[in-house]
PDB file of C-alpha atoms in Angstrom:
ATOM      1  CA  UNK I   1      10.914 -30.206   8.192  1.00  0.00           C
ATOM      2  CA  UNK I   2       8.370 -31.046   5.507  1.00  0.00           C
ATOM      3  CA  UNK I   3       4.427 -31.778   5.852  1.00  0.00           C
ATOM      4  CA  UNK I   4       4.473 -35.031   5.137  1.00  0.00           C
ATOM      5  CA  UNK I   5       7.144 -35.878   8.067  1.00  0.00           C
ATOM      6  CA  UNK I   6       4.746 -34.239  10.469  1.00  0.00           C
ATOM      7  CA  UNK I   7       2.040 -36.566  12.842  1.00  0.00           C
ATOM      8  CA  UNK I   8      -1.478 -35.608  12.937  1.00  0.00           C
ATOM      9  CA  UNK I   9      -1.353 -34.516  16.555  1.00  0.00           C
ATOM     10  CA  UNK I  10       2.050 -32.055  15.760  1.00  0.00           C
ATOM     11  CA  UNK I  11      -0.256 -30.679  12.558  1.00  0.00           C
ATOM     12  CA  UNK I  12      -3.118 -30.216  15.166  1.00  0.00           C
ATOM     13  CA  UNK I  13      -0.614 -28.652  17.603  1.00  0.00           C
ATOM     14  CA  UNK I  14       0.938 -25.733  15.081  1.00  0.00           C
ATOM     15  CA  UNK I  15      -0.763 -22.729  14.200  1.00  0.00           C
ATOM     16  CA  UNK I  16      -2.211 -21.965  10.847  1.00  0.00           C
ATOM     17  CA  UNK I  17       0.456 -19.636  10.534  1.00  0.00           C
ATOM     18  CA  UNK I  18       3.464 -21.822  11.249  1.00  0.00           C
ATOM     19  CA  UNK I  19       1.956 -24.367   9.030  1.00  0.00           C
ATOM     20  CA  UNK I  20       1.642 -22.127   5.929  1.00  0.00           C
ATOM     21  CA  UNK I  21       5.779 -21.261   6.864  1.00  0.00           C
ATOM     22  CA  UNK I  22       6.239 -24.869   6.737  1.00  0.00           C
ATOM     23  CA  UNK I  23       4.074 -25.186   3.590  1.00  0.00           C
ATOM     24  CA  UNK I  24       6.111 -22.364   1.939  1.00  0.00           C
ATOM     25  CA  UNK I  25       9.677 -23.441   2.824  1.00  0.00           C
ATOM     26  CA  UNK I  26       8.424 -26.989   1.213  1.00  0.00           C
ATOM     27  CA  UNK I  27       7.144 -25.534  -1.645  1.00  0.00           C
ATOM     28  CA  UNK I  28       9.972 -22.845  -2.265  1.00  0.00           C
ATOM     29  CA  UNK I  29       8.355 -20.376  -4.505  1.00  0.00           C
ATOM     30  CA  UNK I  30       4.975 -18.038  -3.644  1.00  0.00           C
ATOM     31  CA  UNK I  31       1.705 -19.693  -3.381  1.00  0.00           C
ATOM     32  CA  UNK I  32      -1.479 -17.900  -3.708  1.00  0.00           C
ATOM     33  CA  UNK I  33      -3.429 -16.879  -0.520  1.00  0.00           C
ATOM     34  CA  UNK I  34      -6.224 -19.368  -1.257  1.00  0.00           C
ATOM     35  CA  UNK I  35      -3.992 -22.043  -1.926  1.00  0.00           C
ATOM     36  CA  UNK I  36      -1.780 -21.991   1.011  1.00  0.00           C
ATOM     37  CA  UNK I  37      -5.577 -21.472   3.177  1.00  0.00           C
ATOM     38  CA  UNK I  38      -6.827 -24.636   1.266  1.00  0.00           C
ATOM     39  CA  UNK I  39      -3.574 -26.958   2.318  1.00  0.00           C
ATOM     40  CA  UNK I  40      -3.988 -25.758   6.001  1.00  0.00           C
ATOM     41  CA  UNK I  41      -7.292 -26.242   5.871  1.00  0.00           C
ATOM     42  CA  UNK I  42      -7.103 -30.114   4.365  1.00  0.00           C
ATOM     43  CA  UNK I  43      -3.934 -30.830   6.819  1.00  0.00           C
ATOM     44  CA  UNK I  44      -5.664 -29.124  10.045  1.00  0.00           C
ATOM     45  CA  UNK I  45      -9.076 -31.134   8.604  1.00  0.00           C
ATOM     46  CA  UNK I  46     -11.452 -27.889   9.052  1.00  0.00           C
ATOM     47  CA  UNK I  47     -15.001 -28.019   8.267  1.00  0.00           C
ATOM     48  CA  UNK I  48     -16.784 -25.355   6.150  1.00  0.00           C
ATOM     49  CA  UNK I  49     -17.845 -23.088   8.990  1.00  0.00           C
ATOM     50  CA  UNK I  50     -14.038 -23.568  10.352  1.00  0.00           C
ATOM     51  CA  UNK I  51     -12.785 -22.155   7.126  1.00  0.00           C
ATOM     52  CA  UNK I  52     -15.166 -19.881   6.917  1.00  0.00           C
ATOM     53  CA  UNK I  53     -14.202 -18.481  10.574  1.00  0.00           C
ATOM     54  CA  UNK I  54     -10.695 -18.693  10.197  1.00  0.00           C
ATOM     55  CA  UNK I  55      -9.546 -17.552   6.763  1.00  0.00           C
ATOM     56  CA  UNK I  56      -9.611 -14.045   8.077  1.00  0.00           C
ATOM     57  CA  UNK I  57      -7.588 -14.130  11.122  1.00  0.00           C
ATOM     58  CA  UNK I  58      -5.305 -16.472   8.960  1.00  0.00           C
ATOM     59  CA  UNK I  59      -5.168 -13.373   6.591  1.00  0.00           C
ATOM     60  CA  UNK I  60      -4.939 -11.260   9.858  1.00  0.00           C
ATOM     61  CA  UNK I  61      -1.551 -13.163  11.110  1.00  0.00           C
ATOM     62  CA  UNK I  62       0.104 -13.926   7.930  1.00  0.00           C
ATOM     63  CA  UNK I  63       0.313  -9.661   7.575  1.00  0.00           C
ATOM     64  CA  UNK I  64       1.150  -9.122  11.208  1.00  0.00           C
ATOM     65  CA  UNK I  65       3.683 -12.082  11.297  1.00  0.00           C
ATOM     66  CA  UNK I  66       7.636 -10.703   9.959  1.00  0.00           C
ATOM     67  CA  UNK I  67       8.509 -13.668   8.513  1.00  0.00           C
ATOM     68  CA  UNK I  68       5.525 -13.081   5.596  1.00  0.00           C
ATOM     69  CA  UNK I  69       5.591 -11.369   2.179  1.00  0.00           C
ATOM     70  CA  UNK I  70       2.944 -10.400  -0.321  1.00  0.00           C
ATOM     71  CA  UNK I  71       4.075 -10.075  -3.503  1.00  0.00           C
ATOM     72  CA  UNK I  72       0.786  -8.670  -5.104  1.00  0.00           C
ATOM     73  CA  UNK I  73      -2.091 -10.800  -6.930  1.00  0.00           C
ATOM     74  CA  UNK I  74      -2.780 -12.436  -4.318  1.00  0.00           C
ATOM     75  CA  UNK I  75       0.679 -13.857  -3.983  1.00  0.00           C
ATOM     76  CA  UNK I  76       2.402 -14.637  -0.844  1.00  0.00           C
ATOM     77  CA  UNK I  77       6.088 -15.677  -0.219  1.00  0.00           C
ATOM     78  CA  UNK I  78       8.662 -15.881   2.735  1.00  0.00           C
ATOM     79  CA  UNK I  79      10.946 -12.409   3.255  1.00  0.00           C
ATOM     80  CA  UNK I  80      14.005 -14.088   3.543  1.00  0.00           C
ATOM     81  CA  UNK I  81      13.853 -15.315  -0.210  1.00  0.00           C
ATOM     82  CA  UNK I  82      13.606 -11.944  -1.412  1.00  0.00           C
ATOM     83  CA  UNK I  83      16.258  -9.068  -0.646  1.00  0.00           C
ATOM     84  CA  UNK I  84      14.453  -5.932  -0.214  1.00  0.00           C
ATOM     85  CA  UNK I  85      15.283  -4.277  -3.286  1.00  0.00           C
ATOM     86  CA  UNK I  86      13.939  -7.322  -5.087  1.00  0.00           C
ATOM     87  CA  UNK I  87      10.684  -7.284  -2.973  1.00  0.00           C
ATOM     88  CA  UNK I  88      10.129  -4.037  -4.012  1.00  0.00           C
ATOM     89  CA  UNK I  89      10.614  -4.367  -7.520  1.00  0.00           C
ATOM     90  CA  UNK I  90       8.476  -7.599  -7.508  1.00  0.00           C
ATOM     91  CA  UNK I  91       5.642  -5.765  -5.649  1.00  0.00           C
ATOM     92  CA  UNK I  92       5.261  -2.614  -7.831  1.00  0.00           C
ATOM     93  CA  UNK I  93       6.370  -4.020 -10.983  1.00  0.00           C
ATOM     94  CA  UNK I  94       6.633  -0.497 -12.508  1.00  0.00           C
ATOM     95  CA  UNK I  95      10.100   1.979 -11.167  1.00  0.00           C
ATOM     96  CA  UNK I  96       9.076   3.734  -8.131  1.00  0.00           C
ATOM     97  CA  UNK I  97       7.442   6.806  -8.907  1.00  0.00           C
ATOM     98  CA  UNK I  98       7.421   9.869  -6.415  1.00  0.00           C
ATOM     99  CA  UNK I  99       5.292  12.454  -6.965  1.00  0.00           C
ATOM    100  CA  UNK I 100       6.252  16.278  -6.356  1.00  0.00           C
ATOM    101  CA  UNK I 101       3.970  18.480  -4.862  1.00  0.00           C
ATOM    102  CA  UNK I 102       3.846  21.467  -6.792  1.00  0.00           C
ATOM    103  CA  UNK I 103       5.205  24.126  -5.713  1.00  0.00           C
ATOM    104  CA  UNK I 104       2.910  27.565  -5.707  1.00  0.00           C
ATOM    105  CA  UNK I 105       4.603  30.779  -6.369  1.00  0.00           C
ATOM    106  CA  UNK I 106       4.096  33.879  -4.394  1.00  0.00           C
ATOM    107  CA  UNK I 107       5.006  37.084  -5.001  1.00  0.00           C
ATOM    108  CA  UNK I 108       7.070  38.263  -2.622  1.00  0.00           C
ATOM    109  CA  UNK I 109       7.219  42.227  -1.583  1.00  0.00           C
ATOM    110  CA  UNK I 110       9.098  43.564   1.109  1.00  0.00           C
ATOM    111  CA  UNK I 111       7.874  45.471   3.937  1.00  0.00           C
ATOM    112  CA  UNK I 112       9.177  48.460   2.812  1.00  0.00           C
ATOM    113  CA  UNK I 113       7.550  48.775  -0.619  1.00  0.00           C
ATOM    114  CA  UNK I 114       4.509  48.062   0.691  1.00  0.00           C
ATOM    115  CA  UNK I 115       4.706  50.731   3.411  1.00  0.00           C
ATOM    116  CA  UNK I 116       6.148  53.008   0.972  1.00  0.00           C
ATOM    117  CA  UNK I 117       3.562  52.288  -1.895  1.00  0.00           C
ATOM    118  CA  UNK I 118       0.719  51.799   0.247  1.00  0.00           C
ATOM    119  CA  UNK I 119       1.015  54.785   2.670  1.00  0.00           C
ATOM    120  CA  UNK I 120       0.653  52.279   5.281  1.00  0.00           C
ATOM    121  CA  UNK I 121       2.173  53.466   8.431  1.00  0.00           C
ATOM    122  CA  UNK I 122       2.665  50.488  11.385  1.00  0.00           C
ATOM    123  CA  UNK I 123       0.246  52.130  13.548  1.00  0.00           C
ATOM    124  CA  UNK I 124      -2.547  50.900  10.638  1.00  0.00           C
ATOM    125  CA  UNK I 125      -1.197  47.417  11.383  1.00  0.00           C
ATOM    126  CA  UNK I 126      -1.706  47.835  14.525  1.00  0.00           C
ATOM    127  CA  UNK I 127      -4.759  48.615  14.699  1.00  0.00           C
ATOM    128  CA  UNK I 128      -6.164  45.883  11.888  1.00  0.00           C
ATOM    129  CA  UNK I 129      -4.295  43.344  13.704  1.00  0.00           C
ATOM    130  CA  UNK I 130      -6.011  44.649  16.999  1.00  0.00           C
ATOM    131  CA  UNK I 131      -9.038  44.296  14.828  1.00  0.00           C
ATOM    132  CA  UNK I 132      -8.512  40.895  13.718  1.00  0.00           C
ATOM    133  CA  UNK I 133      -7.852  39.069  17.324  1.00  0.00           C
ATOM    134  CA  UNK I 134     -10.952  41.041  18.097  1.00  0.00           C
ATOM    135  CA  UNK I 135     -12.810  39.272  15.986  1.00  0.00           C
ATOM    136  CA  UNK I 136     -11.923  36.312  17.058  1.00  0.00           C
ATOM    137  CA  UNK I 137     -12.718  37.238  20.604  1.00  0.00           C
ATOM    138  CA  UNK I 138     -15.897  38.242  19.733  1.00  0.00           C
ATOM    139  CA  UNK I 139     -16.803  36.217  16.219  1.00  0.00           C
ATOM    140  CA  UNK I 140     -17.097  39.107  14.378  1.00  0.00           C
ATOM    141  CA  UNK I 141     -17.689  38.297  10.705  1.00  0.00           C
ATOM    142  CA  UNK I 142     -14.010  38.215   9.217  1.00  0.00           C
ATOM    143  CA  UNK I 143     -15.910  39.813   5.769  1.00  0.00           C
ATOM    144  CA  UNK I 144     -15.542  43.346   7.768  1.00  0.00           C
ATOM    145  CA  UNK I 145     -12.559  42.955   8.648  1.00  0.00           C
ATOM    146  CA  UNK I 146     -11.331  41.931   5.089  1.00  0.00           C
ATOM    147  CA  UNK I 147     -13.506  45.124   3.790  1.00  0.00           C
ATOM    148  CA  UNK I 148     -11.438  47.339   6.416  1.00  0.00           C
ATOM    149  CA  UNK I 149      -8.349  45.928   5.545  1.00  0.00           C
ATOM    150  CA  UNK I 150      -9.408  46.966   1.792  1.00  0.00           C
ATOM    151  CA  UNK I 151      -9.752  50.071   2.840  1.00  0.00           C
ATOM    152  CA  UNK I 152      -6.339  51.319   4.432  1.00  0.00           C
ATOM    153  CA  UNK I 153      -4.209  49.814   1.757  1.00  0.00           C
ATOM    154  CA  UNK I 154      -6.514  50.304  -0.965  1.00  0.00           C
ATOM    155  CA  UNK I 155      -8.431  47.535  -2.853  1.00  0.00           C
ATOM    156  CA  UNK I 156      -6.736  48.595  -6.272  1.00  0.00           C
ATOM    157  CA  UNK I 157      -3.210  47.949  -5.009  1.00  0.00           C
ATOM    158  CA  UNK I 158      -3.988  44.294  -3.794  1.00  0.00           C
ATOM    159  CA  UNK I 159      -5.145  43.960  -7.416  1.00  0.00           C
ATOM    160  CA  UNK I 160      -1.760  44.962  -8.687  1.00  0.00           C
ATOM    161  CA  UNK I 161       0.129  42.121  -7.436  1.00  0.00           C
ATOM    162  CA  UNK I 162       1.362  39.468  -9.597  1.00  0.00           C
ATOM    163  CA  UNK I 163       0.024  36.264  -8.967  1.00  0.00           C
ATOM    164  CA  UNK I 164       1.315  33.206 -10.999  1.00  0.00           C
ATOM    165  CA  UNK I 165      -1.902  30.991 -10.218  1.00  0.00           C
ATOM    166  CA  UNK I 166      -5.885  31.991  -9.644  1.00  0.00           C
ATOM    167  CA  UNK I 167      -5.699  29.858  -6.963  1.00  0.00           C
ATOM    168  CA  UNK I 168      -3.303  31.857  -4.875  1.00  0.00           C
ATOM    169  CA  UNK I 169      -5.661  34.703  -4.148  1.00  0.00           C
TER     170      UNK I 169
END
């Protein structure tokens, strides 16, 4: 079905958005977002305030509807001429990119060293631990805690650990 087949009263009777669809398929290749708003606007015979009013809903529909496609700049096409790797491609314009976190590195210890090179028996954990969710309980400053801590396993031998990154402390 093209435009020009279609009756004022059928124009008047189809929605901005199946127009543009219509205006699309006729003119088989992307159209700009103003331009495709202007030709609606001309066939539909909107005033200034109309337009005005109407361009963003228009905007609003044309991203909601499936049958829509922007291909960046402003450009807008219909899905079905584009397979989705194409759309993709067309969109970014540059290879798809992902981005790594990176990764921080921890040094790891286990248990037993540190019990055996800290003097730290499980009965200390047990009791900073006890410490800790009292705290919580009672909003103690965590600072005390932390300088408690310090003290059973001995500030030194926290400093002795390898740490790739400043951050990680």
């Amino acid at each position: 079905m093209s435009v020009k087949e279609l009756t004022k009263e059928e124009i008047s009777n189809l929605s901005m958005i199946e127009l543009g669809s219509i205006i699309l398929k006729e003119e088989n290749k992307a159209v700009s977002f103003q331009d495709l708003f202007s030709k609606i606007a001309e066939l539909k015979n909107f005033s200034k305030e109309e337009k005005e009013n109407l361009i963003a809903q228009f905007y609003t529909d044309m991203n909601v509807d499936g049958r829509y496609l922007t291909l960046g700049s402003g450009m807008w096409g219909l899905k079905s001429w584009y397979p989705v790797e194409q759309a993709e491609e067309e969109i970014t314009d540059e290879p798809t990119k992902k981005r790594k976190k990176k990764k921080k590195k921890v040094a790891v210890v286990e248990a037993e060293e540190i019990d055996d090179d800290l003097d730290v028996t499980d009965e200390d954990i047990d009791d900073m631990l006890d410490d800790f969710d009292d705290a919580e309980e009672e909003d103690t400053d965590i600072e005390e805690i932390e300088d408690e801590v310090d003290d059973v396993i001995g500030k030194d031998d926290l400093d002795e650990l390898d740490y790739d990154d400043e951050d990680d402390r």
